[in-house]
Each structure stands twice: as structure tokens, then as C-alpha cells.
Amino acid sequence: MDLNQSTQGKRYLFFITQNYSYAILRPLQSEILLRGGEVAWFLMGEQVSAHYLRANETQLKQVSQVKAWQPDACFAPGNVLPNFFPGKKIALFHGFNVTKRVQKNGLSTHFKIRGCFDLYCTQGPNTTKTFQQLANEHGYFKVQETGWSAMDPLFKPSKDNPYLAEQDPRPTLLVCSTFSHRLSLAPRLYQQIKDYSQSGKWRILVQFHPKMAKEIVSQYQELQNDNLTFVETDNVIPLLQAADVMLCDTSSVLLMFLLQRKPVVTFRNQDPQPHLLNITKADKVEAAIEQALTRPAELMKKIEDYCQELHPYQDGLSSQRVLAATNQLIGADNTELKSKPLNLMRELKIRKKLGYWGW
């Protein structure tokens, strides 16, 4: 696969519904623009804000504008993409596979096929195999293991990281949590994290899923002091780079942290595996964090083995591989692929949401 293909004369649309999608797609945008292509963004729904668009980024606000612009390919770091948009449809995923919900076929919802995509750009061997099996079964999409574009900046540390504190000798603890009340550590470990923030033993950064309940967010914002900082951001990577250890639950962000070969302490994780230090009782969390900070050799070996299956690419070139796979799809006749299913109910829902009834 040629990673240095020109994108001259090609147009690429980014379809997003969540603010965290900006950070997933911007590394890919950089590669497209570097090679002479054009990029535009289309935002759908109330959970994504144009506030995060940069001055040099183009937004198409109406479906009619997308139709007129005629993208060669559309990328979505989510589950759906309008079939009536022009161009090839590329799935990039909003996170790694974390077994929060399981389908009737026994597979994680990470592998749910909705009939929207022509190509799935998978993150590593432990998801590529299943998607390839599903491609063989359904017959209307292709699969290419590329690594995840969102991870490129993780392996290119910036000197301008605002969360680094080189003059502070204390270990840095990053606390992250999913929004689901059933799975979230935030309400269950509030007192412990409050105590940690008052003790001053660690420098603490706190970042929650954007859907976290507002009352929980307010509670943690009130904890801020010289030892604890609450961060709201559309780009979690600088936080991951700044921390020594993570405290998390079942949020997929923990997998991004692991890719740095840094340990994670989880609280009541739904799929506790040997590469995690999983704790089920609140009074055991502090000791687990202290253990993680020593980086036990056996634990670090398990983390390394897991990362090789999850996302073996540490070269920061995943966006280039995604782009190469996409351009290969654009240039092929793809006659071996079946037509995508109609999915009339989903089609009607998305048309209603977008207020579009044309062809």
C-alpha cells in the first residue's frame, strides 16, 4: 500500500455527531491537505458543536451543499452515515472495543453492522479478524487494518502540552469515567477522589465523557484546588500523555492510555483482564494506584502483549494508511461487492433528522 499517494483533485467529507470526533479526524485532515486534497465537515445533532471548528476549516451546513460539493469519500467515527451522501463511506470508529453491550449474536456492539459503510478501517488484529468474517458474511463492504487515526498524535508528543508539570515531582493521576450510571466510577469514588485531592500525594487530572450528568460534573469541578484540575476538552490525548497512571472504569479511553505502555487501575470493569489492575472495593483503590506506579514487570508484559493485538502501530502513520486504503477503494471498480441493504427505517429517521427528502 502506497502511503504517499496524492489527494490532488479529491474531496473528503467528515460526518460527525460528537465533539470528540474532531480529535479523531484532524490527523487524517492534515494528511489529506498535505497531499493536495480538500476537506469539509458536516455536523449533525445537538451533541456536536461548531464552536470547535477552526477558522481554516470548512463546514457544509445543508445536505444540498454536500450534494453540490460531491465528496469522493465520507468518513464517520460513529455508527451511521447517510447513504444518500455522495462518495464512498468509510467507518473509523469512535473508540476501541470495550464490551459494554452485547448483541444477540454474542458479539460486542462494536461489531454491529448497520449497512452504512463500504470500508471499515480497523484498529488492530483483535478486531480485524471479526470484521473480516462479517465482511465475508455480508459481502457489501471491505476491511483494511490501518490503525486508528486518532492515535497518531499520541505517538508524536508535543512540547506545548498544557497539562505537563515538569516542575512538580509528584506522580500524575488521570481519572476518567464513562457517563453510564451503571458503569461509572464517578459517583461511587467521589469521596475517595476528594480525599486524594486534599492529601496532595498526587497531582490529579479529571476528565469525563461529554455525556456525563451535569450534577456529577459540578461536584468534581468544586473539588478543584492546587492538587486537582477538572478538564473539559475535545482532545484527551494531551491528558493521556501527561499522566503516569490512569484510574478508570469501563470507558474505552483506558485502552488509549494503555497504548503508551502505562498501567491502568479500573473500578468494577465489566471485562477485567490481566492487563488491568481491576478493583471492586473503593477502599482498595489507593493501594492499587500505588502498585501501578511501580510498574510491576509481569503487569507491563501483559500490557505489551495486549497492545500488540489492540493497536500494534506506534509509528503515528495510521492516518496515512486510512487515506491509502480509502483512495484504493475510490480507484477500484469494486464489482465483487454486493449492494448495501436499503435500511428504509434508518433512512427515514436520518432524513427526518436532517430535514432532507430529495435524492
Short mmCIF file of C-alpha atoms in Angstrom, two decimals, residues 179 208-222 230 232:
data_model
loop_
_atom_site.label_atom_id
_atom_site.label_comp_id
_atom_site.label_asym_id
_atom_site.label_seq_id
_atom_site.Cartn_x
_atom_site.Cartn_y
_atom_site.Cartn_z
CA PHE A 179 -21.26 8.51 31.58
CA PHE A 208 -15.21 12.73 31.96
CA HIS A 209 -17.19 11.56 28.96
CA PRO A 210 -19.06 14.54 27.41
CA LYS A 211 -22.40 12.88 28.22
CA MET A 212 -21.64 12.75 31.96
CA ALA A 213 -24.52 14.01 34.15
CA LYS A 214 -24.19 17.73 34.86
CA GLU A 215 -24.60 17.28 38.61
CA ILE A 216 -21.62 14.89 38.68
CA VAL A 217 -19.53 17.31 36.64
CA SER A 218 -20.40 20.14 39.04
CA GLN A 219 -19.39 18.04 42.06
CA TYR A 220 -15.97 17.37 40.63
CA GLN A 221 -15.47 20.93 39.42
CA GLU A 222 -15.94 22.04 43.01
CA PHE A 230 -11.02 19.23 36.18
CA GLU A 232 -13.33 19.72 29.72
#
